[in-house]
């Protein structure tokens, strides 16, 4: 049984694509959509930006029909802003879920007491979730870490607090805020959270292969997994994990198809952002993607310096030619 019910929403499968600021915009989500994750998260969206009627922030809330189920993720630190922003999303967007960011470690967000710093104030975190739940009809998910630092691990307590406030799903990245992305993911704590609540829990952190996902599921007993960085390098990880969960064999797509996907992502970005902005954004993304390709190192260096879509095509053609000569 792969379906997961969160409030009135049925997720088709147990593989979620996690939020990534600067990455999970409408073009990335549109291109990942055909791989059919159970749910894909937006990049974090400022509740204050919505409250102050900032057009750029509101544009981040736009979802197209072809995207499949999307969770729009909010960050903020006051009940008033978070509730007003959640009501805006509930009433004006095509979001399937509203997610509350309680895990973001970056200074810009935590210095304003948003993101992971909400883990330091469980009462405020609970009040934010409670008040949002009382005012919107969409299901609410919460994304947390294991705690602020090693001395203040409180994910179990926080998970119970947000569940009692009415949250419908928890995704937990198995690191503290202080760890950022260092050290290993603590599967014991993810397991403890899963055992402490009755709402679906998704385990997150360092899933790079289908085997990593199966490990996470088996060791922690979580209902599903959330993958973030690996989707940038290899979007087909979504299909690979789904196949492994269903005990199906997965045949990886060819490099040709992978590069077509990347080009389509680039074109989609040009459509939404214009070529100038898309090129700048694509440099970093293409480099990540190249690191997931066989012999991709060669591709990476020119891609981070490219100036246009035309140059992208030339670099990719040269790479393919060189690859075919080696066969
Ligand atoms: C570039 C980047 C941006 C991220 N932005 C967000 C964000 O906006 N909100 C959030 O909750 N987590 C964010 N994260 C954290 C990821 O969602 C995820 O929890 C983390 O990368 C661990 O999962 P992974 O090992 O599968 O990447 C970001 C991570 C990266 C690498």
Short mmCIF file of N, CA, C and O in Angstrom, two decimals, residues 133-242:
data_model
loop_
_atom_site.label_atom_id
_atom_site.label_comp_id
_atom_site.label_asym_id
_atom_site.label_seq_id
_atom_site.Cartn_x
_atom_site.Cartn_y
_atom_site.Cartn_z
N UNK A 133 -3.97 26.03 11.35
CA UNK A 133 -4.93 24.94 11.15
C UNK A 133 -6.37 25.44 11.38
O UNK A 133 -7.29 25.06 10.65
N UNK A 134 -6.54 26.32 12.34
CA UNK A 134 -7.89 26.83 12.63
C UNK A 134 -8.43 27.73 11.51
O UNK A 134 -9.63 27.97 11.44
N UNK A 135 -7.53 28.24 10.68
CA UNK A 135 -7.95 29.25 9.71
C UNK A 135 -7.90 28.84 8.25
O UNK A 135 -8.24 29.62 7.38
N UNK A 136 -7.39 27.65 7.96
CA UNK A 136 -7.31 27.22 6.56
C UNK A 136 -7.90 25.82 6.40
O UNK A 136 -8.05 25.09 7.39
N UNK A 137 -8.21 25.46 5.14
CA UNK A 137 -8.74 24.11 4.95
C UNK A 137 -7.68 23.13 4.43
O UNK A 137 -7.83 21.92 4.54
N UNK A 138 -6.58 23.64 3.86
CA UNK A 138 -5.54 22.74 3.33
C UNK A 138 -4.83 21.99 4.46
O UNK A 138 -4.73 22.52 5.58
N UNK A 139 -4.31 20.79 4.16
CA UNK A 139 -3.50 20.10 5.18
C UNK A 139 -2.21 20.86 5.46
O UNK A 139 -1.63 21.47 4.56
N UNK A 140 -1.75 20.79 6.70
CA UNK A 140 -0.53 21.49 7.11
C UNK A 140 0.56 20.47 7.39
O UNK A 140 0.35 19.51 8.16
N UNK A 141 1.71 20.67 6.77
CA UNK A 141 2.86 19.82 7.11
C UNK A 141 3.92 20.69 7.77
O UNK A 141 3.90 21.92 7.64
N UNK A 142 4.82 20.03 8.49
CA UNK A 142 5.86 20.77 9.20
C UNK A 142 7.20 20.09 8.90
O UNK A 142 7.30 18.86 8.95
N UNK A 143 8.19 20.91 8.56
CA UNK A 143 9.51 20.34 8.27
C UNK A 143 10.46 20.74 9.39
O UNK A 143 10.66 21.93 9.65
N UNK A 144 11.02 19.74 10.04
CA UNK A 144 11.85 20.00 11.22
C UNK A 144 13.23 19.35 11.07
O UNK A 144 13.47 18.56 10.15
N UNK A 145 14.12 19.72 11.97
CA UNK A 145 15.39 19.00 12.14
C UNK A 145 15.32 18.27 13.48
O UNK A 145 14.26 18.27 14.13
N UNK A 146 16.43 17.68 13.91
CA UNK A 146 16.37 16.91 15.17
C UNK A 146 16.39 17.84 16.39
O UNK A 146 15.97 17.44 17.49
N UNK A 147 16.87 19.06 16.19
CA UNK A 147 16.92 20.02 17.30
C UNK A 147 17.81 21.16 16.88
O UNK A 147 18.33 21.19 15.75
N UNK A 148 18.00 22.12 17.78
CA UNK A 148 18.85 23.26 17.44
C UNK A 148 20.32 22.83 17.42
O UNK A 148 21.04 23.10 16.49
N UNK A 149 20.74 22.17 18.50
CA UNK A 149 22.11 21.63 18.53
C UNK A 149 22.11 20.35 19.35
O UNK A 149 21.06 19.92 19.86
N UNK A 150 23.27 19.74 19.47
CA UNK A 150 23.39 18.45 20.14
C UNK A 150 22.87 18.49 21.58
O UNK A 150 22.36 17.52 22.11
N UNK A 151 22.98 19.69 22.20
CA UNK A 151 22.57 19.82 23.61
C UNK A 151 21.06 20.07 23.74
O UNK A 151 20.53 20.09 24.86
N UNK A 152 20.40 20.31 22.62
CA UNK A 152 18.97 20.62 22.74
C UNK A 152 18.14 19.83 21.71
O UNK A 152 17.33 20.40 20.98
N UNK A 153 18.38 18.55 21.67
CA UNK A 153 17.60 17.68 20.77
C UNK A 153 16.16 17.62 21.30
O UNK A 153 15.94 17.19 22.43
N UNK A 154 15.22 18.07 20.50
CA UNK A 154 13.83 18.09 20.99
C UNK A 154 12.81 17.73 19.91
O UNK A 154 11.66 18.15 19.96
N UNK A 155 13.27 16.97 18.91
CA UNK A 155 12.37 16.70 17.79
C UNK A 155 11.12 15.91 18.20
O UNK A 155 10.05 16.12 17.64
N UNK A 156 11.27 15.02 19.19
CA UNK A 156 10.11 14.21 19.59
C UNK A 156 9.05 15.10 20.23
O UNK A 156 7.87 15.06 19.87
N UNK A 157 9.53 15.95 21.14
CA UNK A 157 8.62 16.88 21.82
C UNK A 157 7.95 17.82 20.80
O UNK A 157 6.74 18.06 20.86
N UNK A 158 8.74 18.32 19.87
CA UNK A 158 8.21 19.25 18.87
C UNK A 158 7.19 18.54 17.97
O UNK A 158 6.12 19.08 17.66
N UNK A 159 7.53 17.32 17.56
CA UNK A 159 6.62 16.56 16.69
C UNK A 159 5.28 16.35 17.39
O UNK A 159 4.21 16.52 16.79
N UNK A 160 5.33 16.01 18.69
CA UNK A 160 4.08 15.80 19.42
C UNK A 160 3.30 17.11 19.54
O UNK A 160 2.08 17.13 19.43
N UNK A 161 4.04 18.20 19.73
CA UNK A 161 3.37 19.51 19.87
C UNK A 161 2.67 19.90 18.58
O UNK A 161 1.53 20.37 18.61
N UNK A 162 3.33 19.70 17.43
CA UNK A 162 2.68 20.13 16.18
C UNK A 162 1.56 19.17 15.79
O UNK A 162 0.57 19.58 15.19
N UNK A 163 1.71 17.90 16.18
CA UNK A 163 0.60 16.97 15.92
C UNK A 163 -0.64 17.40 16.72
O UNK A 163 -1.74 17.47 16.19
N UNK A 164 -0.41 17.71 17.99
CA UNK A 164 -1.58 18.08 18.80
C UNK A 164 -2.17 19.42 18.34
O UNK A 164 -3.33 19.71 18.58
N UNK A 165 -1.37 20.22 17.65
CA UNK A 165 -1.88 21.50 17.11
C UNK A 165 -2.64 21.28 15.80
O UNK A 165 -3.23 22.22 15.26
N UNK A 166 -2.61 20.06 15.26
CA UNK A 166 -3.40 19.78 14.06
C UNK A 166 -2.61 19.56 12.79
O UNK A 166 -3.21 19.46 11.70
N UNK A 167 -1.28 19.48 12.87
CA UNK A 167 -0.49 19.20 11.65
C UNK A 167 -0.86 17.82 11.11
O UNK A 167 -1.21 16.91 11.87
N UNK A 168 -0.76 17.67 9.78
CA UNK A 168 -1.15 16.40 9.14
C UNK A 168 0.04 15.59 8.67
O UNK A 168 -0.14 14.45 8.22
N UNK A 169 1.24 16.15 8.67
CA UNK A 169 2.44 15.44 8.17
C UNK A 169 3.68 16.10 8.76
O UNK A 169 3.72 17.31 8.93
N UNK A 170 4.66 15.27 9.06
CA UNK A 170 5.95 15.81 9.53
C UNK A 170 7.05 15.24 8.63
O UNK A 170 7.08 14.05 8.35
N UNK A 171 7.94 16.13 8.18
CA UNK A 171 9.15 15.66 7.49
C UNK A 171 10.32 16.04 8.39
O UNK A 171 10.41 17.19 8.83
N UNK A 172 11.17 15.08 8.67
CA UNK A 172 12.30 15.38 9.56
C UNK A 172 13.64 15.10 8.89
O UNK A 172 13.89 13.99 8.42
N UNK A 173 14.47 16.15 8.85
CA UNK A 173 15.86 16.01 8.39
C UNK A 173 16.66 15.61 9.63
O UNK A 173 16.67 16.35 10.62
N UNK A 174 17.33 14.46 9.55
CA UNK A 174 17.96 13.89 10.74
C UNK A 174 19.26 14.53 11.20
O UNK A 174 20.21 13.83 11.54
N UNK A 175 19.32 15.85 11.17
CA UNK A 175 20.48 16.59 11.68
C UNK A 175 20.00 17.75 12.54
O UNK A 175 18.87 18.22 12.37
N UNK A 176 20.89 18.25 13.40
CA UNK A 176 20.55 19.46 14.15
C UNK A 176 20.82 20.67 13.27
O UNK A 176 21.50 20.56 12.24
N UNK A 177 20.35 21.83 13.72
CA UNK A 177 20.63 23.07 12.99
C UNK A 177 22.13 23.31 12.96
O UNK A 177 22.69 23.72 11.94
N UNK A 178 22.80 23.07 14.09
CA UNK A 178 24.24 23.34 14.17
C UNK A 178 25.03 22.50 13.18
O UNK A 178 26.07 22.92 12.69
N UNK A 179 24.54 21.32 12.92
CA UNK A 179 25.26 20.44 11.98
C UNK A 179 25.18 20.97 10.55
O UNK A 179 26.00 20.57 9.72
N UNK A 180 24.23 21.81 10.26
CA UNK A 180 23.98 22.25 8.88
C UNK A 180 23.86 20.99 7.99
O UNK A 180 22.88 20.30 8.08
N UNK A 181 24.93 20.71 7.20
CA UNK A 181 24.89 19.50 6.36
C UNK A 181 26.05 18.56 6.69
O UNK A 181 26.35 17.66 5.92
N UNK A 182 26.68 18.77 7.84
CA UNK A 182 27.83 17.94 8.19
C UNK A 182 27.41 16.75 9.06
O UNK A 182 26.28 16.71 9.55
N UNK A 183 28.33 15.83 9.23
CA UNK A 183 28.05 14.67 10.07
C UNK A 183 27.01 13.78 9.43
O UNK A 183 26.56 14.04 8.31
N UNK A 184 26.62 12.74 10.15
CA UNK A 184 25.66 11.83 9.51
C UNK A 184 24.25 12.06 10.04
O UNK A 184 24.04 12.66 11.09
N UNK A 185 23.30 11.55 9.28
CA UNK A 185 21.88 11.67 9.64
C UNK A 185 21.57 10.70 10.78
O UNK A 185 21.98 9.55 10.75
N UNK A 186 20.85 11.19 11.78
CA UNK A 186 20.55 10.35 12.95
C UNK A 186 19.23 9.60 12.73
O UNK A 186 18.14 10.13 12.93
N UNK A 187 19.37 8.34 12.33
CA UNK A 187 18.17 7.55 12.02
C UNK A 187 17.41 7.18 13.30
O UNK A 187 16.19 7.01 13.27
N UNK A 188 18.14 7.08 14.43
CA UNK A 188 17.46 6.74 15.70
C UNK A 188 16.45 7.82 16.08
O UNK A 188 15.35 7.52 16.56
N UNK A 189 16.85 9.08 15.86
CA UNK A 189 15.93 10.17 16.22
C UNK A 189 14.74 10.23 15.26
O UNK A 189 13.62 10.54 15.65
N UNK A 190 15.00 9.93 13.99
CA UNK A 190 13.88 9.90 13.03
C UNK A 190 12.90 8.79 13.46
O UNK A 190 11.68 9.00 13.48
N UNK A 191 13.45 7.67 13.86
CA UNK A 191 12.62 6.55 14.34
C UNK A 191 11.82 6.97 15.58
O UNK A 191 10.63 6.66 15.70
N UNK A 192 12.47 7.68 16.48
CA UNK A 192 11.80 8.10 17.72
C UNK A 192 10.63 9.02 17.39
O UNK A 192 9.56 8.93 18.01
N UNK A 193 10.81 9.91 16.40
CA UNK A 193 9.72 10.80 16.00
C UNK A 193 8.58 9.98 15.41
O UNK A 193 7.41 10.17 15.75
N UNK A 194 8.92 9.06 14.54
CA UNK A 194 7.88 8.21 13.91
C UNK A 194 7.06 7.49 14.99
O UNK A 194 5.84 7.42 14.92
N UNK A 195 7.75 7.01 16.02
CA UNK A 195 7.04 6.24 17.05
C UNK A 195 6.23 7.11 18.01
O UNK A 195 5.36 6.63 18.72
N UNK A 196 6.54 8.42 18.00
CA UNK A 196 5.90 9.30 18.99
C UNK A 196 4.60 9.94 18.50
O UNK A 196 3.88 10.54 19.29
N UNK A 197 4.34 9.85 17.19
CA UNK A 197 3.13 10.50 16.66
C UNK A 197 2.33 9.53 15.79
O UNK A 197 2.85 8.48 15.39
N UNK A 198 1.10 9.91 15.48
CA UNK A 198 0.29 9.02 14.63
C UNK A 198 0.15 9.56 13.21
O UNK A 198 -0.25 8.82 12.31
N UNK A 199 0.47 10.84 12.99
CA UNK A 199 0.40 11.38 11.62
C UNK A 199 1.59 10.86 10.80
O UNK A 199 2.61 10.47 11.39
N UNK A 200 1.48 10.85 9.46
CA UNK A 200 2.60 10.35 8.65
C UNK A 200 3.89 11.13 8.88
O UNK A 200 3.86 12.36 9.01
N UNK A 201 4.99 10.38 8.96
CA UNK A 201 6.31 10.99 9.14
C UNK A 201 7.19 10.58 7.95
O UNK A 201 7.21 9.41 7.56
N UNK A 202 7.90 11.56 7.39
CA UNK A 202 8.81 11.31 6.26
C UNK A 202 10.23 11.58 6.71
O UNK A 202 10.51 12.62 7.30
N UNK A 203 11.11 10.61 6.41
CA UNK A 203 12.52 10.74 6.80
C UNK A 203 13.31 11.43 5.70
O UNK A 203 13.13 11.13 4.52
N UNK A 204 14.21 12.32 6.11
CA UNK A 204 14.97 13.11 5.13
C UNK A 204 16.44 13.21 5.55
O UNK A 204 16.76 13.27 6.72
N UNK A 205 17.28 13.24 4.52
CA UNK A 205 18.70 13.48 4.75
C UNK A 205 19.58 12.43 4.10
O UNK A 205 19.49 11.24 4.41
N UNK A 206 20.40 12.90 3.14
CA UNK A 206 21.44 12.06 2.54
C UNK A 206 20.93 10.86 1.75
O UNK A 206 21.65 9.88 1.60
N UNK A 207 19.71 10.92 1.24
CA UNK A 207 19.24 9.82 0.39
C UNK A 207 19.75 10.08 -1.02
O UNK A 207 19.35 11.04 -1.68
N UNK A 208 20.68 9.22 -1.45
CA UNK A 208 21.29 9.41 -2.77
C UNK A 208 20.95 8.26 -3.71
O UNK A 208 21.10 8.37 -4.91
N UNK A 209 20.55 7.13 -3.13
CA UNK A 209 20.23 5.96 -3.95
C UNK A 209 18.93 5.34 -3.44
O UNK A 209 18.47 5.66 -2.32
N UNK A 210 18.37 4.45 -4.26
CA UNK A 210 17.16 3.74 -3.84
C UNK A 210 17.45 2.93 -2.58
O UNK A 210 16.61 2.84 -1.67
N UNK A 211 18.68 2.40 -2.48
CA UNK A 211 19.05 1.60 -1.29
C UNK A 211 19.02 2.48 -0.04
O UNK A 211 18.56 2.05 1.02
N UNK A 212 19.52 3.72 -0.17
CA UNK A 212 19.47 4.64 0.99
C UNK A 212 18.03 4.84 1.45
O UNK A 212 17.74 4.92 2.65
N UNK A 213 17.12 4.95 0.47
CA UNK A 213 15.71 5.18 0.81
C UNK A 213 15.12 3.97 1.53
O UNK A 213 14.41 4.10 2.53
N UNK A 214 15.43 2.78 1.00
CA UNK A 214 14.91 1.55 1.61
C UNK A 214 15.47 1.42 3.03
O UNK A 214 14.75 1.07 3.98
N UNK A 215 16.72 1.75 3.19
CA UNK A 215 17.35 1.75 4.52
C UNK A 215 16.61 2.65 5.49
O UNK A 215 16.31 2.26 6.62
N UNK A 216 16.36 3.87 5.01
CA UNK A 216 15.62 4.85 5.85
C UNK A 216 14.26 4.26 6.26
O UNK A 216 13.87 4.32 7.42
N UNK A 217 13.56 3.69 5.29
CA UNK A 217 12.22 3.14 5.57
C UNK A 217 12.30 1.98 6.55
O UNK A 217 11.53 1.90 7.52
N UNK A 218 13.26 1.10 6.33
CA UNK A 218 13.34 -0.11 7.16
C UNK A 218 13.85 0.17 8.57
O UNK A 218 13.34 -0.36 9.55
N UNK A 219 14.87 1.02 8.66
CA UNK A 219 15.46 1.26 9.99
C UNK A 219 14.56 2.12 10.86
O UNK A 219 14.43 1.90 12.05
N UNK A 220 13.93 3.11 10.25
CA UNK A 220 13.17 4.06 11.08
C UNK A 220 11.67 3.77 11.12
O UNK A 220 10.97 4.26 12.00
N UNK A 221 11.16 3.01 10.15
CA UNK A 221 9.73 2.72 10.11
C UNK A 221 8.90 3.90 9.61
O UNK A 221 7.67 3.90 9.73
N UNK A 222 9.56 4.92 9.05
CA UNK A 222 8.80 6.09 8.57
C UNK A 222 7.84 5.71 7.44
O UNK A 222 8.00 4.68 6.79
N UNK A 223 6.86 6.59 7.24
CA UNK A 223 5.84 6.32 6.22
C UNK A 223 6.36 6.55 4.81
O UNK A 223 5.82 6.02 3.85
N UNK A 224 7.37 7.39 4.69
CA UNK A 224 7.91 7.68 3.37
C UNK A 224 9.20 8.46 3.49
O UNK A 224 9.67 8.74 4.60
N UNK A 225 9.77 8.81 2.33
CA UNK A 225 11.04 9.53 2.36
C UNK A 225 10.90 10.87 1.62
O UNK A 225 10.06 11.02 0.74
N UNK A 226 11.76 11.79 2.03
CA UNK A 226 11.87 13.07 1.32
C UNK A 226 13.30 13.17 0.79
O UNK A 226 14.25 12.97 1.53
N UNK A 227 13.42 13.48 -0.50
CA UNK A 227 14.74 13.62 -1.12
C UNK A 227 14.87 15.03 -1.64
O UNK A 227 13.93 15.55 -2.25
N UNK A 228 16.02 15.64 -1.44
CA UNK A 228 16.21 17.01 -1.95
C UNK A 228 17.40 17.05 -2.93
O UNK A 228 17.21 16.95 -4.14
N UNK A 229 18.63 17.16 -2.40
CA UNK A 229 19.78 17.42 -3.29
C UNK A 229 19.93 16.42 -4.42
O UNK A 229 20.27 16.79 -5.54
N UNK A 230 19.65 15.14 -4.15
CA UNK A 230 19.86 14.15 -5.20
C UNK A 230 18.94 14.39 -6.41
O UNK A 230 19.29 14.02 -7.53
N UNK A 231 17.80 15.02 -6.16
CA UNK A 231 16.87 15.28 -7.27
C UNK A 231 17.48 16.30 -8.25
O UNK A 231 17.21 16.27 -9.44
N UNK A 232 18.34 17.19 -7.71
CA UNK A 232 19.03 18.14 -8.61
C UNK A 232 19.99 17.41 -9.52
O UNK A 232 20.22 17.80 -10.65
N UNK A 233 20.64 16.37 -8.97
CA UNK A 233 21.67 15.65 -9.74
C UNK A 233 21.05 14.59 -10.64
O UNK A 233 21.55 14.31 -11.71
N UNK A 234 19.97 13.99 -10.13
CA UNK A 234 19.40 12.84 -10.82
C UNK A 234 17.90 12.79 -10.50
O UNK A 234 17.48 12.07 -9.58
N UNK A 235 17.09 13.54 -11.25
CA UNK A 235 15.65 13.57 -10.95
C UNK A 235 15.00 12.18 -10.96
O UNK A 235 13.99 11.96 -10.29
N UNK A 236 15.62 11.24 -11.70
CA UNK A 236 15.05 9.88 -11.82
C UNK A 236 15.19 9.11 -10.51
O UNK A 236 14.65 8.02 -10.39
N UNK A 237 15.86 9.69 -9.52
CA UNK A 237 15.91 9.05 -8.20
C UNK A 237 14.48 8.82 -7.68
O UNK A 237 14.20 7.84 -6.99
N UNK A 238 13.57 9.70 -8.09
CA UNK A 238 12.17 9.56 -7.65
C UNK A 238 11.61 8.22 -8.15
O UNK A 238 11.03 7.43 -7.40
N UNK A 239 11.84 7.95 -9.45
CA UNK A 239 11.35 6.69 -10.03
C UNK A 239 12.10 5.49 -9.46
O UNK A 239 11.53 4.43 -9.25
N UNK A 240 13.41 5.68 -9.25
CA UNK A 240 14.22 4.57 -8.73
C UNK A 240 13.71 4.13 -7.36
O UNK A 240 13.61 2.94 -7.08
N UNK A 241 13.40 5.11 -6.51
CA UNK A 241 12.93 4.76 -5.15
C UNK A 241 11.55 4.10 -5.23
O UNK A 241 11.30 3.08 -4.58
N UNK A 242 10.69 4.67 -6.07
CA UNK A 242 9.34 4.07 -6.19
C UNK A 242 9.45 2.62 -6.65
O UNK A 242 8.78 1.73 -6.13
#
